[in-house]
Short mmCIF file of C-alpha atoms and ligand atoms in Angstrom, two decimals:
data_model
loop_
_atom_site.label_atom_id
_atom_site.label_comp_id
_atom_site.label_asym_id
_atom_site.label_seq_id
_atom_site.Cartn_x
_atom_site.Cartn_y
_atom_site.Cartn_z
CA MET A 6 141.84 52.56 50.79
CA ALA A 7 142.54 55.84 52.65
CA ASN A 8 146.05 57.16 51.17
CA LEU A 9 149.20 55.74 52.56
CA VAL A 10 152.25 57.18 53.23
CA LEU A 11 155.34 55.71 54.97
CA HIS A 12 157.63 57.72 57.00
CA GLU A 13 160.78 55.53 57.09
CA ASP A 14 164.92 55.11 56.96
CA PRO A 15 165.40 52.29 53.65
CA ARG A 16 168.02 51.37 55.81
CA SER A 17 165.73 49.67 58.40
CA GLY A 18 163.82 46.19 57.49
CA ASN A 19 161.13 47.33 59.80
CA CYS A 20 160.09 50.05 57.30
CA TYR A 21 161.32 47.62 54.85
CA LYS A 22 158.40 45.13 55.42
CA ILE A 23 155.85 47.12 54.87
CA ARG A 24 157.03 48.23 51.75
CA LEU A 25 157.22 44.89 50.89
CA THR A 26 154.10 44.33 51.69
CA ALA A 27 152.45 46.75 49.96
CA ALA A 28 154.61 45.83 46.96
CA LEU A 29 153.03 42.52 46.60
CA LEU A 30 149.35 43.76 46.95
CA ASP A 31 150.20 46.24 44.37
CA LEU A 32 148.96 49.09 47.05
CA PRO A 33 150.90 52.17 46.31
CA LEU A 34 152.39 54.25 48.95
CA LEU A 35 152.61 58.33 48.38
CA ALA A 36 155.51 59.61 49.56
CA GLN A 37 158.37 58.64 51.84
CA VAL A 38 159.33 61.03 54.59
CA ASN A 39 162.12 60.61 57.64
CA SER A 40 160.67 61.27 61.21
CA ASN A 41 162.76 62.00 64.09
CA GLY A 42 160.87 59.57 66.61
CA ARG A 43 160.24 55.50 66.14
CA ILE A 44 160.11 54.48 62.84
CA PRO A 45 158.34 53.44 60.85
CA VAL A 46 155.04 54.60 60.78
CA LEU A 47 152.09 54.34 58.52
CA GLN A 48 150.53 57.77 57.94
CA ILE A 49 146.57 56.37 56.70
CA GLY A 50 144.77 59.54 55.93
CA ASP A 51 145.41 61.63 59.10
CA ARG A 52 146.36 58.85 61.50
CA PHE A 53 149.16 57.14 62.72
CA LEU A 54 150.17 53.71 63.38
CA PRO A 55 153.28 52.67 64.25
CA GLU A 56 155.13 49.04 64.94
CA SER A 57 156.10 47.59 61.64
CA ASN A 58 154.10 44.01 62.14
CA ALA A 59 150.22 46.72 63.09
CA ALA A 60 151.60 48.27 59.58
CA CYS A 61 152.15 44.80 57.18
CA TRP A 62 148.69 43.68 58.83
CA TYR A 63 146.82 46.69 58.44
CA LEU A 64 147.88 46.78 54.72
CA ALA A 65 147.66 43.02 54.21
CA GLU A 66 144.15 42.80 55.90
CA GLY A 67 141.81 41.24 53.45
CA SER A 68 144.32 39.07 51.20
CA GLU A 69 146.01 36.60 50.97
CA LEU A 70 148.49 37.03 52.45
CA ILE A 71 146.50 36.29 55.81
CA PRO A 72 145.30 33.28 55.93
CA ALA A 73 141.29 32.79 56.37
CA ASP A 74 141.38 29.63 59.22
CA ARG A 75 141.58 31.03 62.21
CA PHE A 76 144.49 28.17 62.91
CA GLN A 77 146.67 29.51 60.56
CA ARG A 78 146.37 33.45 61.24
CA ALA A 79 147.28 32.89 64.61
CA ASP A 80 149.76 30.65 64.03
CA MET A 81 151.12 33.95 61.86
CA LEU A 82 150.59 36.76 64.65
CA ARG A 83 152.90 33.72 66.14
CA TRP A 84 155.58 34.49 63.73
CA MET A 85 155.31 38.11 63.97
CA PHE A 86 155.50 38.38 67.85
CA PHE A 87 158.44 36.14 67.72
CA GLU A 88 159.73 38.12 64.80
CA GLN A 89 159.66 40.63 67.82
CA TYR A 90 160.95 39.00 70.31
CA ASN A 91 163.62 36.57 69.44
CA HIS A 92 164.67 37.70 66.08
CA GLU A 93 165.18 42.12 65.34
CA PRO A 94 166.24 42.89 68.39
CA ASN A 95 169.03 39.90 68.03
CA VAL A 96 169.99 39.64 64.00
CA ALA A 97 168.82 42.91 63.56
CA THR A 98 170.24 44.65 66.23
CA LEU A 99 173.76 43.11 65.51
CA ARG A 100 173.47 43.98 61.49
CA PHE A 101 172.86 47.68 62.72
CA TRP A 102 175.62 47.64 65.25
CA LEU A 103 178.52 46.20 63.49
CA ALA A 104 177.53 46.84 59.70
CA PHE A 105 176.12 50.95 59.83
CA VAL A 106 177.67 51.98 63.47
CA GLY A 107 180.97 50.09 63.12
CA GLU A 108 182.82 48.38 65.32
CA ALA A 109 185.05 50.33 66.83
CA ASN A 110 182.18 53.14 67.75
CA LEU A 111 179.98 50.72 69.96
CA SER A 112 179.87 51.55 73.87
CA GLU A 113 181.57 48.70 76.09
CA GLN A 114 178.02 47.99 77.32
CA GLN A 115 176.92 47.14 73.48
CA ARG A 116 180.13 45.20 72.59
CA ALA A 117 179.29 42.81 76.18
CA GLN A 118 176.09 42.28 74.75
CA ILE A 119 177.58 41.29 70.81
CA PRO A 120 177.55 36.95 71.66
CA VAL A 121 174.65 36.83 74.04
CA ARG A 122 173.36 38.54 71.30
CA ARG A 123 174.98 36.75 68.67
CA THR A 124 173.80 33.52 70.74
CA ALA A 125 169.96 34.14 70.80
CA GLY A 126 169.99 35.53 66.86
CA GLU A 127 171.20 32.32 65.91
CA ASP A 128 168.28 30.07 68.14
CA ALA A 129 166.00 32.56 66.01
CA LEU A 130 167.76 31.33 62.82
CA ALA A 131 167.45 27.94 63.67
CA SER A 132 163.79 27.74 64.89
CA MET A 133 163.06 29.37 61.17
CA ASP A 134 165.10 27.36 59.61
CA ARG A 135 162.81 24.54 61.23
CA HIS A 136 159.30 26.22 60.41
CA LEU A 137 159.92 29.49 58.36
CA GLY A 138 157.18 31.90 59.03
CA ALA A 139 156.20 35.51 57.38
CA ILE A 140 157.52 38.06 55.53
CA SER A 141 157.92 39.72 59.02
CA LEU A 142 160.97 37.92 59.10
CA TYR A 143 162.04 37.71 55.48
CA ALA A 144 163.14 41.31 56.54
CA TYR A 145 166.01 41.19 58.78
CA THR A 146 167.01 37.82 57.32
CA HIS A 147 167.58 38.34 54.40
CA VAL A 148 170.25 41.17 54.83
CA ALA A 149 171.24 38.66 58.36
CA GLU A 150 175.24 38.40 57.12
CA ALA A 151 176.02 41.87 57.80
CA GLY A 152 175.09 40.88 61.35
CA GLY A 153 177.83 38.08 60.69
CA PHE A 154 175.70 35.75 61.15
CA ARG A 155 176.18 32.45 58.49
CA LEU A 156 173.09 31.59 56.41
CA ARG A 157 174.69 29.08 54.89
CA ASP A 158 174.37 27.05 57.43
CA TYR A 159 170.79 27.29 57.26
CA SER A 160 169.46 25.58 53.85
CA ASN A 161 165.67 25.93 54.59
CA ILE A 162 165.80 29.39 55.52
CA CYS A 163 168.77 30.12 51.94
CA SER A 164 165.81 28.47 49.93
CA TRP A 165 162.94 30.19 51.50
CA LEU A 166 164.74 33.46 50.89
CA GLU A 167 164.77 32.51 46.82
CA ARG A 168 160.89 31.64 47.06
CA VAL A 169 159.59 34.98 49.08
CA ALA A 170 162.57 36.81 46.22
CA ALA A 171 160.34 35.72 43.78
CA LEU A 172 156.98 35.86 44.92
CA PRO A 173 155.18 38.50 41.54
CA GLY A 174 154.88 42.01 43.52
CA TYR A 175 158.52 41.58 45.03
CA VAL A 176 160.98 44.73 45.64
CA PRO A 177 164.27 44.55 46.45
CA MET A 178 165.41 46.53 50.25
CA ASN A 179 167.39 49.30 48.27
N1 GSH B 207 159.25 46.97 67.55
C1 GSH B 207 158.88 48.76 66.43
C2 GSH B 207 160.64 48.58 66.57
C3 GSH B 207 160.77 50.18 65.84
C4 GSH B 207 162.37 50.42 65.83
O1 GSH B 207 163.34 50.13 67.30
N2 GSH B 207 163.03 51.69 65.30
C5 GSH B 207 164.32 51.88 65.11
C6 GSH B 207 164.59 51.53 63.39
S1 GSH B 207 164.73 50.07 62.50
C7 GSH B 207 164.33 52.97 65.17
O2 GSH B 207 163.11 54.14 65.12
N3 GSH B 207 165.36 53.09 65.55
C8 GSH B 207 165.15 54.77 66.49
C9 GSH B 207 165.64 54.47 68.40
O3 GSH B 207 165.20 53.92 68.51
O4 GSH B 207 165.15 55.98 69.09
C10 GSH B 207 158.43 48.25 64.97
O5 GSH B 207 159.15 46.92 64.67
O6 GSH B 207 158.15 49.09 64.45
#
């Protein structure tokens, strides 16, 4: 595989999921730099791959992290799309607003969105609790309490988080 460089911010779960995928696969990421646009961006040689789940997929292709079975592979993609549509915009955004920006610094518009995003985030966690999914979902779920979500309400998620953290090669977010 070509040299891999991850352009990232260490507070971002979207960036962490790529670092975790690389660590589980024992793939070296050469350097970490900040970029001015949206991150993460995975640099592969002289080519650039934005979108965290595309980067995870690139790293994991051909490994045991991606199922050989056609249905299971599609089901994995289902959870990655679910993460980007139902989970990340709610669970990650509330974490960013409440744990990094601070509620007092939010705009009126952002403050008004908190209850809607809280309900949608709880729905996403409840759906995960019933089924459970991929590494992409681990990144923002394991730090969801920073966004005011009560993970102890989701017992299957808590057991699953422990199982992921016990995988050989696991790296923590910070
Ligand atoms: N769908 C993209 C989302 C990327 C994204 O929104 N990144 C955030 C940090 S986690 C960002 O760069 N925000 C800066 C901005 O929106 O200008 C992914 O999964 O990589």
